[in-house]
Structure formats: C-alpha cells, structure tokens
Amino acid sequence: CKILRCNAEYVSSTLSLRRGGSPGALRGGGGRAGGVGSSGLCRALRSYALCTRRTARTCRGDLAFHSAVHGIEDLMIQHNCSRSGSGPARSSGPPAPDPCDYEGRFSRLHGRPPGFLHCASFGD
Amino acid sequence: PHVRSFHHHFHTCRVQGAWPLLDNDFLFVQATSSPVAWGANATTTRKLTIIFKNMQECIDQKVYQAEVDNLPAAFEDGSINGGDRPGGSSLSIQTADPGSHVQIQAAYIGTTIIIRQTAGQLSFSIKVAEEVARAFSAEQDLQLCVGGCPPSQRLSRSERNRRGAITIDTARQLCKEGLPVEDAYFHSCVFDVLISGDPNFTVAAQTALEDARAFLPDLEKLHLFPSDAGVPLASAAFP
C-alpha cells in the first residue's frame, strides 16, 4: 500500500504553491490546505486522487488510505475543484499557466520566449 | 562520432563505450559507441539511452532506448506519452519514417529530440531550453553536449589520416552534392566516407546539418569552419 508515498507527493507538490500557510497534508486524516492557490491545489488534488486510485487495491482496510480519500473529497468540494483537467469554475481572470507547457509558462513569467540550445552527435 | 556541443564546439571523437551526452535534473542521455572496424580509432554510435526524469504534475519517469536496427517509436514500457498524470500528454513520441527516424517532443521542458539511423549508425539531435540545459550540479560535469569531447577522446589530425577504400576526390564529390558549403559538416562527411568506404555516410552529415538548421536559434552559427577547434580537416588531412 503506497498511500504514504501519495501523501508525500501531495505535500511536496503543494509546498511550491503555498504562501506561508501551514502544511495541509492529508496525513491519516482530513487536513486543511493552508494558503494554497486554488487552481494549483485542484491540480495537486487530482494528482493525489489519481495516486490513491492507483494504490487502492493494495490499501483496502487501511485507515490512512480511507482518511486520505475522504480528505481529498472534502478539499475538492471545499475548493470547487472539477474532476476533469480544468481548475475550479473560474469567474474571471486569465487561465492558470499550464505547468507542463514550458514555453508558455516561461513567456508568461519573463515576458519573452525562452532561449534554446542545440547539440548533435552523428557519423563516425 | 562527430559532436556539436551547445557552445558550437565541433569535435570528432573516439568515446568508445558508453558516454553521457546530457546529464541534468530533467534529462539523461547516453551514447554507446564502438569501432567502425576492428582496431580502428574511429567509432560510431550503436545505442542511445534517454531518461526523462519524472516531473510532479507532468510525467512519470520514462526511458527511451534505441539500437542500430531497432528504433522503436515508443518508450521502454511500450507507452507513447508521459503517463496518466494530468500533464502526461506533454511528452510524446512519433516517427516520420519507421525504423529510420524518431522524434520525441518534451513540451514540459521545452525540448525536442530527433534520433536517426543512417549507414548503420545512430545520430542524435536536440533542441533544449537554455534553462533546462543549465540545470545540473558540479558533479554532473561530464556532458559531451556541454563541453564537447574530453581532449583525450578527440581524434588527432594524424589519427584521422587513415585511408579507406574510396579516394579523397571521390569522397569530396559525393559529399559536395548534398553539402555545398565546405564547413565542418562537409569535412565530417568526407572523413566518414573515407574511413568507412560507405557512400551512405553522406546522409548522416546532411541530416545533421538539416537538424541544426531547424534547431539553432541563430542561423549565423549554422556553418562552423575548420578554424574552430577540433573540426575534422578531412580534406586537408588527406593531401
């Protein structure tokens, strides 16, 4: 049962989103996510939920696992997170940068496209 | 193989065995080379291993391996993307010519990799975000893409001075067809054709130049000339 690993991944992924809030880890019981941006939290919660689903078979009957699953449920409701890939229903404001789109994220952060380098190995 | 580094070093190297082309926080690329003929100094890349390290919300760790005559258009686990995570589609693999060409797009780190097989050797070409290429610690100081080949691994002029079955004039004519500018790629082509005696080696240098044209941000740097350190002066080395 890898629930502790899921917990650790969730904590590390929300650490970078926090602004000084207390770690709202879902260790063994419904935690509270302190001061975390909602869209980033929703994405972290979806990853967390996916992780718990993947380890569900081997965690049957494990209290930490069931607490985590319920804790995730509560937080997703609390933060109005959707189950699919988008963040909470947003009333206004630009969409959150996709953490897996390096160029878009870099451009948004620096106001210019990233620099690139080229390397090659060929022939004999 | 001939190695063009991030900083436009252009070396012809021995690097027999497994050597790291890249080793940073996001990527590990290793090339395994062996002599083109028994006892020859010139070697050619027969195997490439690429590890895409896992990234929290984007991808699971993925390993790609290619060998001569086995260029799969899938990662080692059979998948063709970064896995089930929300950003899994930011890593993808496809081919334009099964068995000869594979392109891996790693959008989560602003990286594109092309692997080719020509004339019984593997070629590797990468375009990577500068910030990603620089993300390594002092212990990861051996990366052929960063510093070129160590001096002990570069073929000296005399070592390059080995005659093959084809005359230098024939080699130059064959290379000139696809490489009209007599730059480092042209000299590499002449060297390869001379050493291997195989005219198909012209394709390796031509496609390497095409990839450089596609990947270099500054085309001023596309053609490197023998005045740059370590360029194989094949034509000059064979008077």
Coordinates of C-alpha atoms in Angstrom, one line a residue:
Chain A
C1 CA 0.0 0.0 0.0
K2 CA 1.7 3.2 -1.2
I3 CA -0.6 5.8 0.5
L4 CA 2.3 7.4 2.3
R5 CA 4.0 8.0 -1.0
C6 CA 0.8 9.6 -2.3
N7 CA 0.7 11.8 0.8
A8 CA 4.4 12.8 0.4
E9 CA 3.9 13.7 -3.3
Y10 CA 0.8 15.8 -2.5
V11 CA 2.7 17.7 0.3
S12 CA 5.7 18.3 -2.0
S13 CA 3.5 19.5 -4.9
T14 CA 1.5 21.9 -2.7
L15 CA 4.6 23.2 -0.9
S16 CA 5.6 25.2 -4.0
L17 CA 2.0 26.6 -4.2
R18 CA 1.8 27.7 -0.6
R19 CA 2.2 31.2 0.7
G20 CA 3.3 30.6 4.3
G21 CA 0.2 28.6 5.2
S22 CA 0.6 25.5 7.5
P23 CA 1.1 22.3 5.6
G24 CA -2.4 20.9 5.0
A25 CA -1.2 17.5 4.4
L26 CA -3.7 14.7 4.3
R27 CA -1.7 12.6 6.6
G28 CA -4.1 9.9 8.0
G29 CA -6.9 12.5 8.5
G30 CA -8.7 15.2 6.6
G31 CA -6.1 18.1 6.6
R32 CA -6.6 21.7 5.7
A33 CA -4.6 23.2 2.9
G34 CA -3.2 26.4 4.2
G35 CA -2.9 29.4 1.9
V36 CA -2.7 27.5 -1.4
G37 CA -3.7 28.8 -4.8
S38 CA -7.0 27.1 -5.8
S39 CA -6.2 26.1 -9.4
G40 CA -2.8 24.7 -8.4
L41 CA -4.4 23.0 -5.5
C42 CA -7.1 21.4 -7.7
R43 CA -4.4 20.0 -10.0
A44 CA -2.5 18.7 -7.0
L45 CA -5.6 17.1 -5.6
R46 CA -6.4 15.5 -8.9
S47 CA -2.9 14.0 -8.9
Y48 CA -3.4 12.9 -5.3
A49 CA -6.7 11.3 -6.1
L50 CA -5.2 9.5 -9.1
C51 CA -2.4 8.3 -6.9
T52 CA -4.8 6.9 -4.3
R53 CA -6.8 5.2 -7.0
R54 CA -3.7 3.5 -8.3
T55 CA -2.9 2.1 -4.9
A56 CA -6.5 1.4 -3.9
R57 CA -6.3 -2.3 -4.4
T58 CA -3.4 -2.8 -2.0
C59 CA -4.8 -0.3 0.6
R60 CA -8.1 -1.9 1.3
G61 CA -8.9 -1.6 5.0
D62 CA -6.0 0.8 5.6
L63 CA -7.3 3.7 7.8
A64 CA -4.7 6.2 6.4
F65 CA -5.9 5.4 2.9
H66 CA -9.6 5.8 3.6
S67 CA -8.9 9.0 5.5
A68 CA -6.9 10.4 2.6
V69 CA -9.7 9.6 0.1
H70 CA -12.3 11.3 2.3
G71 CA -9.9 14.2 2.9
I72 CA -9.4 14.7 -0.8
E73 CA -13.1 14.6 -1.4
D74 CA -13.7 17.3 1.2
L75 CA -11.0 19.6 -0.2
M76 CA -12.2 19.2 -3.8
I77 CA -15.7 20.2 -2.7
Q78 CA -14.4 23.0 -0.5
H79 CA -12.3 24.4 -3.3
N80 CA -14.9 23.8 -6.0
C81 CA -12.4 21.7 -8.0
S82 CA -13.7 19.9 -11.1
R83 CA -12.8 16.2 -11.6
S84 CA -11.5 16.7 -15.2
G85 CA -8.4 18.7 -16.2
S86 CA -9.6 22.2 -15.5
G87 CA -9.3 24.1 -12.2
P88 CA -12.3 25.4 -10.2
A89 CA -15.1 27.2 -12.1
R90 CA -13.4 30.5 -12.6
S91 CA -15.5 33.6 -12.6
S92 CA -12.8 35.8 -14.4
G93 CA -9.1 36.4 -14.8
P94 CA -6.6 34.7 -17.2
P95 CA -6.4 30.9 -17.2
A96 CA -3.7 29.5 -14.9
P97 CA -0.5 28.7 -16.8
D98 CA -0.1 25.0 -17.7
P99 CA 2.8 23.7 -15.6
C100 CA 3.5 21.2 -18.4
D101 CA 3.8 23.8 -21.1
Y102 CA 7.4 25.1 -20.6
E103 CA 7.4 27.7 -23.3
G104 CA 4.0 29.2 -22.4
R105 CA 4.9 29.3 -18.7
F106 CA 8.4 30.9 -19.4
S107 CA 6.9 33.5 -21.7
R108 CA 4.2 34.4 -19.2
L109 CA 6.8 34.6 -16.4
H110 CA 9.5 36.6 -18.2
G111 CA 7.6 38.4 -20.9
R112 CA 9.8 36.9 -23.6
P113 CA 10.2 33.4 -25.2
P114 CA 12.9 31.1 -23.7
G115 CA 16.4 30.8 -25.2
F116 CA 17.2 27.4 -26.8
L117 CA 20.4 25.4 -27.3
H118 CA 21.3 22.7 -29.9
C119 CA 23.6 19.7 -29.6
A120 CA 24.1 16.8 -32.0
S121 CA 26.1 13.6 -32.3
F122 CA 26.4 11.8 -35.7
G123 CA 28.6 9.8 -38.1
D124 CA 31.8 8.1 -37.3
Chain B
P1 CA 31.1 10.2 -33.8
H2 CA 31.2 14.0 -34.5
V3 CA 29.8 16.0 -31.6
R4 CA 28.5 19.5 -31.9
S5 CA 28.1 21.0 -28.4
F6 CA 25.7 23.7 -27.2
H7 CA 28.6 26.1 -27.4
H8 CA 29.5 25.3 -31.0
H9 CA 32.5 23.1 -30.3
F10 CA 32.7 20.6 -33.2
H11 CA 34.8 17.5 -32.3
T12 CA 35.5 14.1 -33.9
C13 CA 35.7 11.8 -31.0
R14 CA 36.6 8.2 -30.1
V15 CA 34.4 7.9 -27.0
Q16 CA 34.4 4.1 -27.2
G17 CA 31.8 2.6 -24.8
A18 CA 29.1 4.5 -23.0
W19 CA 29.4 8.3 -22.6
P20 CA 26.9 10.9 -21.4
L21 CA 25.7 13.4 -23.9
L22 CA 23.5 15.1 -21.3
D23 CA 23.1 14.7 -17.6
N24 CA 20.9 17.3 -15.9
D25 CA 18.0 17.5 -13.5
F26 CA 15.5 16.6 -16.2
L27 CA 17.3 14.5 -18.8
F28 CA 20.0 11.9 -19.0
V29 CA 21.2 10.9 -22.5
Q30 CA 23.9 8.2 -23.0
A31 CA 25.5 7.2 -26.3
T32 CA 27.3 3.9 -26.7
S33 CA 29.9 3.8 -29.5
S34 CA 32.1 1.0 -30.9
P35 CA 34.9 1.0 -33.5
V36 CA 33.8 1.1 -37.2
A37 CA 36.3 -1.7 -37.9
W38 CA 38.5 -3.9 -35.6
G39 CA 41.3 -1.8 -34.2
A40 CA 40.0 1.4 -35.9
N41 CA 40.2 4.7 -33.9
A42 CA 37.0 5.9 -35.5
T43 CA 33.9 4.8 -33.6
T44 CA 30.2 5.0 -34.4
T45 CA 27.2 5.2 -32.1
R46 CA 25.3 1.9 -31.9
K47 CA 23.0 2.6 -28.9
L48 CA 21.2 5.6 -27.4
T49 CA 19.5 5.6 -24.0
I50 CA 17.4 8.6 -22.9
I51 CA 15.8 9.0 -19.4
F52 CA 13.1 11.6 -19.0
K53 CA 13.1 12.1 -15.2
N54 CA 9.6 12.3 -13.6
M55 CA 8.1 15.7 -13.0
Q56 CA 5.4 16.1 -10.4
E57 CA 2.3 17.1 -12.3
C58 CA 3.5 16.3 -15.8
I59 CA 5.1 12.9 -16.4
D60 CA 6.2 9.7 -14.8
Q61 CA 9.8 8.7 -15.5
K62 CA 10.2 7.4 -19.0
V63 CA 13.1 5.6 -20.6
Y64 CA 13.7 5.5 -24.4
Q65 CA 16.3 3.1 -25.9
A66 CA 17.4 2.7 -29.5
E67 CA 20.0 0.5 -31.1
V68 CA 21.1 0.1 -34.6
D69 CA 18.3 -1.8 -36.5
N70 CA 15.9 -1.3 -33.6
L71 CA 14.5 2.3 -33.5
P72 CA 11.2 1.9 -31.6
A73 CA 8.6 4.6 -31.8
A74 CA 7.7 4.0 -28.1
F75 CA 9.2 4.2 -24.7
E76 CA 10.7 1.2 -23.0
D77 CA 7.3 0.4 -21.2
G78 CA 5.5 0.5 -24.6
S79 CA 3.8 3.8 -23.9
I80 CA 4.0 6.8 -26.3
N81 CA 3.4 9.6 -23.8
G82 CA 4.3 10.7 -20.3
G83 CA 1.8 8.5 -18.5
D84 CA -1.5 9.1 -16.6
R85 CA -0.7 12.3 -14.8
P86 CA -2.7 15.4 -15.9
G87 CA 0.2 16.7 -18.0
G88 CA 1.1 13.2 -19.4
S89 CA 0.5 14.4 -23.0
S90 CA 3.3 16.9 -22.7
L91 CA 5.7 14.1 -23.5
S92 CA 5.1 12.3 -26.9
I93 CA 6.9 10.2 -29.4
Q94 CA 6.3 9.8 -33.1
T95 CA 8.1 8.7 -36.3
A96 CA 8.1 10.1 -39.8
D97 CA 9.9 7.1 -41.2
P98 CA 9.6 3.9 -39.1
G99 CA 12.9 2.3 -38.3
S100 CA 14.9 5.3 -39.5
H101 CA 13.6 8.3 -37.6
V102 CA 12.0 9.0 -34.2
Q103 CA 11.0 12.4 -32.8
I104 CA 10.4 12.9 -29.1
Q105 CA 8.6 16.1 -28.0
A106 CA 9.0 17.0 -24.3
A107 CA 6.9 20.2 -24.1
Y108 CA 7.1 20.3 -20.3
I109 CA 10.8 21.1 -20.6
G110 CA 10.8 22.9 -24.0
T111 CA 12.7 20.1 -25.6
T112 CA 12.7 18.3 -29.0
I113 CA 14.9 15.3 -29.8
I114 CA 15.4 13.6 -33.1
I115 CA 17.1 10.2 -33.5
R116 CA 18.0 8.8 -36.9
Q117 CA 19.6 5.7 -38.2
T118 CA 21.7 6.0 -41.3
A119 CA 24.5 3.8 -42.7
G120 CA 24.4 1.5 -39.6
Q121 CA 24.9 4.3 -37.1
L122 CA 22.6 6.3 -34.8
S123 CA 22.5 10.1 -34.9
F124 CA 21.2 12.2 -32.0
S125 CA 20.0 15.8 -32.3
I126 CA 18.4 18.0 -29.6
K127 CA 16.9 21.4 -29.1
V128 CA 16.5 22.2 -25.4
A129 CA 15.5 25.2 -23.4
E130 CA 18.6 27.0 -22.1
E131 CA 17.4 27.0 -18.5
V132 CA 16.9 23.2 -18.7
A133 CA 20.3 22.6 -20.2
R134 CA 21.9 24.5 -17.4
A135 CA 20.1 22.7 -14.6
F136 CA 22.9 20.5 -13.4
S137 CA 25.3 20.3 -10.4
A138 CA 29.1 20.3 -10.3
E139 CA 29.2 16.5 -10.1
Q140 CA 27.5 16.3 -13.5
D141 CA 30.4 17.9 -15.3
L142 CA 30.9 15.3 -18.0
Q143 CA 28.4 16.0 -20.6
L144 CA 29.6 15.9 -24.3
C145 CA 26.8 18.4 -25.2
V146 CA 28.1 20.9 -22.7
G147 CA 31.9 20.7 -23.0
G148 CA 32.4 18.7 -26.3
C149 CA 34.7 15.7 -26.1
P150 CA 37.5 15.5 -23.5
P151 CA 40.8 16.2 -25.2
S152 CA 41.9 12.5 -24.6
Q153 CA 38.9 11.4 -26.7
R154 CA 39.4 13.7 -29.7
L155 CA 40.9 12.1 -32.8
S156 CA 44.1 13.9 -33.7
R157 CA 44.9 15.0 -37.2
S158 CA 47.3 12.1 -37.7
E159 CA 44.7 9.6 -36.3
R160 CA 42.3 11.0 -38.9
N161 CA 44.8 10.4 -41.5
R162 CA 43.7 6.9 -42.4
R163 CA 43.0 6.0 -45.9
G164 CA 39.9 4.0 -46.8
A165 CA 38.8 2.2 -50.0
I166 CA 37.5 5.4 -51.5
T167 CA 39.8 8.2 -52.8
I168 CA 39.5 11.6 -51.3
D169 CA 38.4 13.2 -54.5
T170 CA 35.6 10.7 -54.8
A171 CA 34.6 11.3 -51.2
R172 CA 34.6 15.1 -51.7
Q173 CA 32.5 14.8 -54.8
L174 CA 30.0 12.6 -53.0
C175 CA 29.8 15.0 -50.1
K176 CA 29.7 18.1 -52.2
E177 CA 26.4 17.0 -53.8
G178 CA 24.5 17.4 -50.5
L179 CA 26.8 19.7 -48.6
P180 CA 27.8 22.6 -51.0
V181 CA 29.3 24.7 -48.2
E182 CA 32.7 23.2 -47.2
D183 CA 32.1 23.6 -43.5
A184 CA 32.6 21.2 -40.5
Y185 CA 29.6 19.1 -41.7
F186 CA 31.3 18.7 -45.2
H187 CA 34.6 17.8 -43.6
S188 CA 32.9 15.2 -41.4
C189 CA 31.2 13.8 -44.4
V190 CA 34.4 13.4 -46.3
F191 CA 36.1 11.9 -43.2
D192 CA 33.2 9.4 -42.7
V193 CA 33.1 8.3 -46.3
L194 CA 36.9 7.9 -46.4
I195 CA 37.1 5.9 -43.1
S196 CA 34.0 3.7 -43.7
G197 CA 34.3 3.4 -47.5
D198 CA 30.5 3.7 -47.4
P199 CA 28.9 6.5 -49.6
N200 CA 25.8 6.2 -47.4
F201 CA 27.6 8.1 -44.7
T202 CA 27.0 11.3 -46.6
V203 CA 23.4 11.1 -45.3
A204 CA 24.5 11.3 -41.6
A205 CA 26.2 14.7 -42.1
Q206 CA 23.4 16.0 -44.4
T207 CA 20.7 15.2 -41.9
A208 CA 22.7 16.6 -39.0
L209 CA 23.0 19.9 -40.9
E210 CA 19.2 19.8 -41.6
D211 CA 18.5 19.3 -37.9
A212 CA 20.9 22.1 -37.0
R213 CA 19.1 24.4 -39.4
A214 CA 15.8 23.5 -37.7
F215 CA 17.1 23.7 -34.1
L216 CA 19.6 26.5 -34.0
P217 CA 18.1 29.8 -32.7
D218 CA 20.8 31.8 -34.5
L219 CA 21.5 30.6 -38.1
E220 CA 24.6 32.7 -38.1
K221 CA 26.1 29.8 -36.2
L222 CA 24.9 27.1 -38.6
H223 CA 28.1 26.6 -40.6
L224 CA 31.3 26.1 -38.5
F225 CA 34.6 26.1 -40.2
P226 CA 37.9 24.2 -39.7
S227 CA 39.3 27.2 -37.9
D228 CA 37.1 26.1 -35.0
A229 CA 38.8 23.7 -32.6
G230 CA 38.6 20.0 -33.3
V231 CA 36.8 20.1 -36.7
P232 CA 37.9 17.1 -38.8
L233 CA 40.1 18.6 -41.5
A234 CA 39.4 15.5 -43.6
S235 CA 40.2 17.2 -46.9
A236 CA 43.2 19.0 -45.5
A237 CA 44.3 15.9 -43.6
F238 CA 44.4 13.9 -46.8
P239 CA 46.6 15.9 -49.2

